[in-house]
CSV table of N, CA and C in Angstrom, one decimal:
chain,number,residue,atom,x,y,z
A,1,MET,N,51.2,2.8,-56.1
A,1,MET,CA,50.3,3.9,-56.6
A,1,MET,C,51.2,5.1,-56.9
A,2,ASN,N,51.0,5.6,-58.1
A,2,ASN,CA,51.8,6.8,-58.5
A,2,ASN,C,51.3,8.1,-58.0
A,3,ASP,N,52.0,9.1,-58.1
A,3,ASP,CA,51.6,10.4,-57.6
A,3,ASP,C,50.3,10.9,-58.1
A,4,THR,N,50.0,10.7,-59.4
A,4,THR,CA,48.8,11.1,-60.1
A,4,THR,C,47.6,10.3,-59.5
A,5,ASP,N,47.8,9.0,-59.3
A,5,ASP,CA,46.7,8.2,-58.7
A,5,ASP,C,46.4,8.7,-57.3
A,6,ARG,N,47.4,8.9,-56.6
A,6,ARG,CA,47.3,9.4,-55.2
A,6,ARG,C,46.5,10.8,-55.2
A,7,ALA,N,46.9,11.7,-56.1
A,7,ALA,CA,46.3,13.0,-56.2
A,7,ALA,C,44.8,12.8,-56.5
A,8,ARG,N,44.5,11.9,-57.4
A,8,ARG,CA,43.1,11.6,-57.7
A,8,ARG,C,42.3,11.1,-56.6
A,9,GLU,N,42.9,10.2,-55.8
A,9,GLU,CA,42.3,9.7,-54.6
A,9,GLU,C,42.0,10.8,-53.6
A,10,ILE,N,43.0,11.6,-53.4
A,10,ILE,CA,42.8,12.8,-52.4
A,10,ILE,C,41.7,13.7,-52.9
A,11,LEU,N,41.7,14.0,-54.3
A,11,LEU,CA,40.7,14.8,-54.9
A,11,LEU,C,39.3,14.2,-54.7
A,12,ALA,N,39.2,12.9,-54.8
A,12,ALA,CA,37.9,12.2,-54.6
A,12,ALA,C,37.4,12.4,-53.2
A,13,GLY,N,38.3,12.3,-52.3
A,13,GLY,CA,37.9,12.5,-50.8
A,13,GLY,C,37.5,13.9,-50.6
A,14,TYR,N,38.2,14.9,-51.1
A,14,TYR,CA,37.7,16.3,-51.0
A,14,TYR,C,36.3,16.5,-51.6
A,15,ARG,N,36.2,15.9,-52.8
A,15,ARG,CA,34.9,16.1,-53.5
A,15,ARG,C,33.7,15.5,-52.7
A,16,ALA,N,34.0,14.3,-52.1
A,16,ALA,CA,33.0,13.7,-51.3
A,16,ALA,C,32.6,14.5,-50.1
A,17,SER,N,33.6,15.1,-49.5
A,17,SER,CA,33.3,16.1,-48.4
A,17,SER,C,32.5,17.3,-48.9
A,18,ILE,N,32.9,17.8,-50.0
A,18,ILE,CA,32.2,19.0,-50.6
A,18,ILE,C,30.7,18.6,-50.9
A,19,ASP,N,30.5,17.4,-51.4
A,19,ASP,CA,29.1,17.0,-51.7
A,19,ASP,C,28.3,16.9,-50.4
A,20,ASN,N,28.9,16.3,-49.4
A,20,ASN,CA,28.2,16.2,-48.1
A,20,ASN,C,27.9,17.6,-47.5
A,21,ILE,N,28.8,18.5,-47.6
A,21,ILE,CA,28.6,19.9,-47.1
A,21,ILE,C,27.5,20.6,-47.9
A,22,ASP,N,27.5,20.4,-49.2
A,22,ASP,CA,26.5,21.0,-50.1
A,22,ASP,C,25.1,20.5,-49.7
A,23,ALA,N,25.0,19.2,-49.5
A,23,ALA,CA,23.7,18.6,-49.0
A,23,ALA,C,23.3,19.2,-47.7
A,24,ALA,N,24.2,19.3,-46.8
A,24,ALA,CA,23.9,19.9,-45.5
A,24,ALA,C,23.4,21.3,-45.6
A,25,LEU,N,24.1,22.1,-46.5
A,25,LEU,CA,23.7,23.5,-46.7
A,25,LEU,C,22.2,23.5,-47.2
A,26,ILE,N,21.9,22.7,-48.1
A,26,ILE,CA,20.6,22.7,-48.7
A,26,ILE,C,19.5,22.4,-47.6
A,27,HIS,N,19.8,21.4,-46.8
A,27,HIS,CA,18.9,21.0,-45.7
A,27,HIS,C,18.8,22.1,-44.7
A,28,MET,N,19.9,22.8,-44.4
A,28,MET,CA,19.9,23.9,-43.5
A,28,MET,C,19.1,25.1,-44.0
A,29,LEU,N,19.3,25.4,-45.3
A,29,LEU,CA,18.5,26.5,-45.9
A,29,LEU,C,17.0,26.1,-45.9
A,30,ALA,N,16.7,24.9,-46.2
A,30,ALA,CA,15.3,24.5,-46.2
A,30,ALA,C,14.7,24.7,-44.9
A,31,GLU,N,15.4,24.3,-43.8
A,31,GLU,CA,14.9,24.5,-42.4
A,31,GLU,C,14.8,26.0,-42.1
A,32,ARG,N,15.7,26.8,-42.5
A,32,ARG,CA,15.7,28.2,-42.3
A,32,ARG,C,14.4,28.8,-43.0
A,33,PHE,N,14.2,28.4,-44.2
A,33,PHE,CA,13.0,28.9,-44.9
A,33,PHE,C,11.7,28.4,-44.3
A,34,ARG,N,11.7,27.2,-43.7
A,34,ARG,CA,10.5,26.8,-43.0
A,34,ARG,C,10.2,27.7,-41.8
A,35,CYS,N,11.3,28.1,-41.1
A,35,CYS,CA,11.1,29.0,-40.0
A,35,CYS,C,10.7,30.4,-40.5
A,36,THR,N,11.3,30.9,-41.5
A,36,THR,CA,10.9,32.2,-42.0
A,36,THR,C,9.5,32.3,-42.6
A,37,GLN,N,9.1,31.1,-43.1
A,37,GLN,CA,7.7,31.1,-43.6
A,37,GLN,C,6.7,31.3,-42.4
A,38,ALA,N,7.0,30.6,-41.3
A,38,ALA,CA,6.2,30.7,-40.1
A,38,ALA,C,6.2,32.2,-39.6
A,39,VAL,N,7.4,32.8,-39.7
A,39,VAL,CA,7.5,34.2,-39.3
A,39,VAL,C,6.7,35.1,-40.2
A,40,GLY,N,6.7,34.8,-41.5
A,40,GLY,CA,5.9,35.5,-42.5
A,40,GLY,C,4.4,35.4,-42.2
A,41,VAL,N,4.0,34.2,-41.9
A,41,VAL,CA,2.5,34.1,-41.5
A,41,VAL,C,2.2,34.8,-40.3
A,42,LEU,N,3.0,34.8,-39.3
A,42,LEU,CA,2.8,35.5,-38.0
A,42,LEU,C,2.8,37.0,-38.3
A,43,LYS,N,3.7,37.5,-39.1
A,43,LYS,CA,3.7,38.9,-39.4
A,43,LYS,C,2.4,39.3,-40.1
A,44,ALA,N,2.1,38.5,-41.1
A,44,ALA,CA,0.9,38.9,-41.9
A,44,ALA,C,-0.4,38.8,-41.0
A,45,THR,N,-0.5,37.9,-40.2
A,45,THR,CA,-1.6,37.7,-39.3
A,45,THR,C,-1.8,38.9,-38.4
A,46,HIS,N,-0.7,39.5,-38.0
A,46,HIS,CA,-0.7,40.6,-37.0
A,46,HIS,C,-0.4,41.9,-37.6
A,47,GLY,N,-0.4,42.0,-39.0
A,47,GLY,CA,-0.2,43.3,-39.7
A,47,GLY,C,1.2,43.9,-39.5
A,48,LEU,N,2.1,43.0,-39.2
A,48,LEU,CA,3.5,43.5,-39.1
A,48,LEU,C,4.2,43.6,-40.5
A,49,PRO,N,5.1,44.5,-40.7
A,49,PRO,CA,5.7,44.7,-42.0
A,49,PRO,C,6.6,43.5,-42.4
A,50,PRO,N,6.7,43.2,-43.7
A,50,PRO,CA,7.5,42.0,-44.1
A,50,PRO,C,9.0,42.2,-43.8
A,51,ALA,N,9.5,43.4,-43.8
A,51,ALA,CA,10.9,43.6,-43.6
A,51,ALA,C,11.1,44.2,-42.2
A,52,ASP,N,12.3,43.9,-41.7
A,52,ASP,CA,12.7,44.5,-40.4
A,52,ASP,C,14.1,45.0,-40.5
A,53,PRO,N,14.3,46.2,-41.1
A,53,PRO,CA,15.7,46.7,-41.4
A,53,PRO,C,16.6,46.7,-40.2
A,54,ALA,N,16.1,47.0,-39.0
A,54,ALA,CA,17.0,47.0,-37.8
A,54,ALA,C,17.5,45.6,-37.5
A,55,ARG,N,16.6,44.6,-37.6
A,55,ARG,CA,17.0,43.2,-37.4
A,55,ARG,C,18.0,42.8,-38.5
A,56,GLU,N,17.8,43.2,-39.7
A,56,GLU,CA,18.7,42.9,-40.8
A,56,GLU,C,20.1,43.4,-40.6
A,57,GLN,N,20.2,44.7,-40.1
A,57,GLN,CA,21.5,45.3,-39.8
A,57,GLN,C,22.2,44.5,-38.7
A,58,GLU,N,21.4,44.2,-37.6
A,58,GLU,CA,22.0,43.4,-36.5
A,58,GLU,C,22.6,42.1,-37.0
A,59,GLN,N,21.8,41.4,-37.9
A,59,GLN,CA,22.2,40.1,-38.4
A,59,GLN,C,23.5,40.3,-39.3
A,60,ILE,N,23.5,41.3,-40.1
A,60,ILE,CA,24.7,41.5,-41.0
A,60,ILE,C,25.9,41.7,-40.1
A,61,ALA,N,25.8,42.5,-39.1
A,61,ALA,CA,27.0,42.8,-38.2
A,61,ALA,C,27.4,41.5,-37.5
A,62,ARG,N,26.4,40.7,-37.1
A,62,ARG,CA,26.7,39.5,-36.4
A,62,ARG,C,27.4,38.5,-37.3
A,63,LEU,N,26.8,38.3,-38.5
A,63,LEU,CA,27.4,37.3,-39.4
A,63,LEU,C,28.8,37.8,-40.0
A,64,ARG,N,29.0,39.1,-40.1
A,64,ARG,CA,30.3,39.6,-40.5
A,64,ARG,C,31.3,39.2,-39.4
A,65,ARG,N,30.9,39.3,-38.1
A,65,ARG,CA,31.8,38.9,-37.0
A,65,ARG,C,32.1,37.4,-37.1
A,66,LEU,N,31.1,36.7,-37.2
A,66,LEU,CA,31.2,35.2,-37.3
A,66,LEU,C,32.1,34.8,-38.5
A,67,ALA,N,31.9,35.4,-39.6
A,67,ALA,CA,32.7,35.1,-40.8
A,67,ALA,C,34.2,35.4,-40.5
A,68,LYS,N,34.4,36.5,-40.0
A,68,LYS,CA,35.8,36.9,-39.7
A,68,LYS,C,36.5,35.9,-38.7
A,69,GLU,N,35.7,35.5,-37.7
A,69,GLU,CA,36.2,34.5,-36.7
A,69,GLU,C,36.5,33.1,-37.4
A,70,ALA,N,35.7,32.8,-38.4
A,70,ALA,CA,35.8,31.6,-39.2
A,70,ALA,C,36.8,31.6,-40.3
A,71,HIS,N,37.4,32.8,-40.5
A,71,HIS,CA,38.3,33.0,-41.6
A,71,HIS,C,37.6,32.9,-43.0
A,72,LEU,N,36.4,33.5,-43.0
A,72,LEU,CA,35.6,33.6,-44.2
A,72,LEU,C,35.5,35.0,-44.6
A,73,ASP,N,35.6,35.4,-45.8
A,73,ASP,CA,35.5,36.8,-46.2
A,73,ASP,C,34.1,37.4,-45.7
A,74,PRO,N,34.2,38.4,-44.8
A,74,PRO,CA,33.0,39.0,-44.3
A,74,PRO,C,32.1,39.6,-45.4
A,75,ASP,N,32.7,40.1,-46.5
A,75,ASP,CA,31.9,40.7,-47.6
A,75,ASP,C,31.1,39.6,-48.3
A,76,PHE,N,31.7,38.4,-48.4
A,76,PHE,CA,31.0,37.3,-49.0
A,76,PHE,C,29.8,36.9,-48.1
A,77,ALA,N,30.1,36.8,-46.8
A,77,ALA,CA,29.0,36.4,-45.9
A,77,ALA,C,27.9,37.4,-45.9
A,78,GLU,N,28.2,38.7,-46.0
A,78,GLU,CA,27.2,39.7,-46.1
A,78,GLU,C,26.4,39.6,-47.4
A,79,LYS,N,27.0,39.4,-48.5
A,79,LYS,CA,26.3,39.2,-49.8
A,79,LYS,C,25.4,38.0,-49.7
A,80,PHE,N,25.9,36.9,-49.1
A,80,PHE,CA,25.1,35.7,-49.0
A,80,PHE,C,23.8,36.0,-48.2
A,81,LEU,N,24.0,36.6,-47.0
A,81,LEU,CA,22.9,37.0,-46.1
A,81,LEU,C,21.9,37.9,-46.8
A,82,ASN,N,22.4,38.9,-47.5
A,82,ASN,CA,21.5,39.8,-48.3
A,82,ASN,C,20.7,39.0,-49.3
A,83,PHE,N,21.3,38.1,-50.0
A,83,PHE,CA,20.6,37.3,-50.9
A,83,PHE,C,19.5,36.5,-50.2
A,84,VAL,N,19.8,35.9,-49.1
A,84,VAL,CA,18.8,35.1,-48.4
A,84,VAL,C,17.7,36.0,-47.9
A,85,VAL,N,18.0,37.1,-47.3
A,85,VAL,CA,17.0,38.0,-46.7
A,85,VAL,C,16.1,38.6,-47.8
A,86,LYS,N,16.7,38.9,-48.9
A,86,LYS,CA,15.8,39.4,-50.0
A,86,LYS,C,14.8,38.3,-50.4
A,87,GLU,N,15.2,37.1,-50.4
A,87,GLU,CA,14.2,36.0,-50.8
A,87,GLU,C,13.2,35.9,-49.6
A,88,VAL,N,13.6,36.0,-48.4
A,88,VAL,CA,12.7,35.9,-47.3
A,88,VAL,C,11.7,37.0,-47.3
A,89,ILE,N,12.1,38.2,-47.6
A,89,ILE,CA,11.2,39.3,-47.7
A,89,ILE,C,10.2,39.1,-48.8
A,90,ARG,N,10.7,38.6,-49.9
A,90,ARG,CA,9.8,38.3,-51.1
A,90,ARG,C,8.7,37.3,-50.6
A,91,HIS,N,9.1,36.3,-49.9
A,91,HIS,CA,8.1,35.3,-49.4
A,91,HIS,C,7.1,36.0,-48.4
A,92,HIS,N,7.6,36.8,-47.5
A,92,HIS,CA,6.8,37.5,-46.6
A,92,HIS,C,5.8,38.4,-47.3
A,93,GLU,N,6.2,39.1,-48.3
A,93,GLU,CA,5.3,40.0,-49.1
A,93,GLU,C,4.2,39.2,-49.8
A,94,GLN,N,4.6,38.0,-50.3
A,94,GLN,CA,3.6,37.1,-50.9
A,94,GLN,C,2.6,36.6,-49.9
A,95,ILE,N,3.1,36.2,-48.7
A,95,ILE,CA,2.2,35.8,-47.6
A,95,ILE,C,1.3,36.9,-47.2
A,96,ALA,N,1.8,38.1,-47.1
A,96,ALA,CA,1.0,39.3,-46.7
A,96,ALA,C,-0.1,39.5,-47.7
A,97,ALA,N,0.3,39.4,-49.0
A,97,ALA,CA,-0.7,39.7,-50.1
A,97,ALA,C,-1.8,38.6,-50.1
A,98,THR,N,-1.4,37.4,-49.8
A,98,THR,CA,-2.4,36.3,-49.8
A,98,THR,C,-3.3,36.4,-48.6
A,99,ASN,N,-2.8,37.0,-47.5
A,99,ASN,CA,-3.6,37.1,-46.3
A,99,ASN,C,-4.4,38.5,-46.3
A,100,GLY,N,-4.3,39.2,-47.4
A,100,GLY,CA,-5.0,40.5,-47.4
A,100,GLY,C,-4.4,41.6,-46.6
A,101,ALA,N,-3.1,41.5,-46.2
A,101,ALA,CA,-2.5,42.5,-45.4
A,101,ALA,C,-2.0,43.6,-46.3
């Protein structure tokens, strides 16, 4: 086997791992959104606001620490969390509107 063939074999292994990780991320996000949907229903049922800025700030600080420990860019982690939280709040607002809150 020549160097190029060996490189292609290594690349295929990395790509297989990346594909598995991507699948796991999708399943984890789906589970996270199932939980946040339940939170949205609970909040709407009890007239609680869709957003919780104090909780969001705690989570940002926590995930920035975790990212740093994992050698992941904390700014990237924060941007990712903000993206997810924005979507969760949008879902909670829809749930509240549907429930007449």
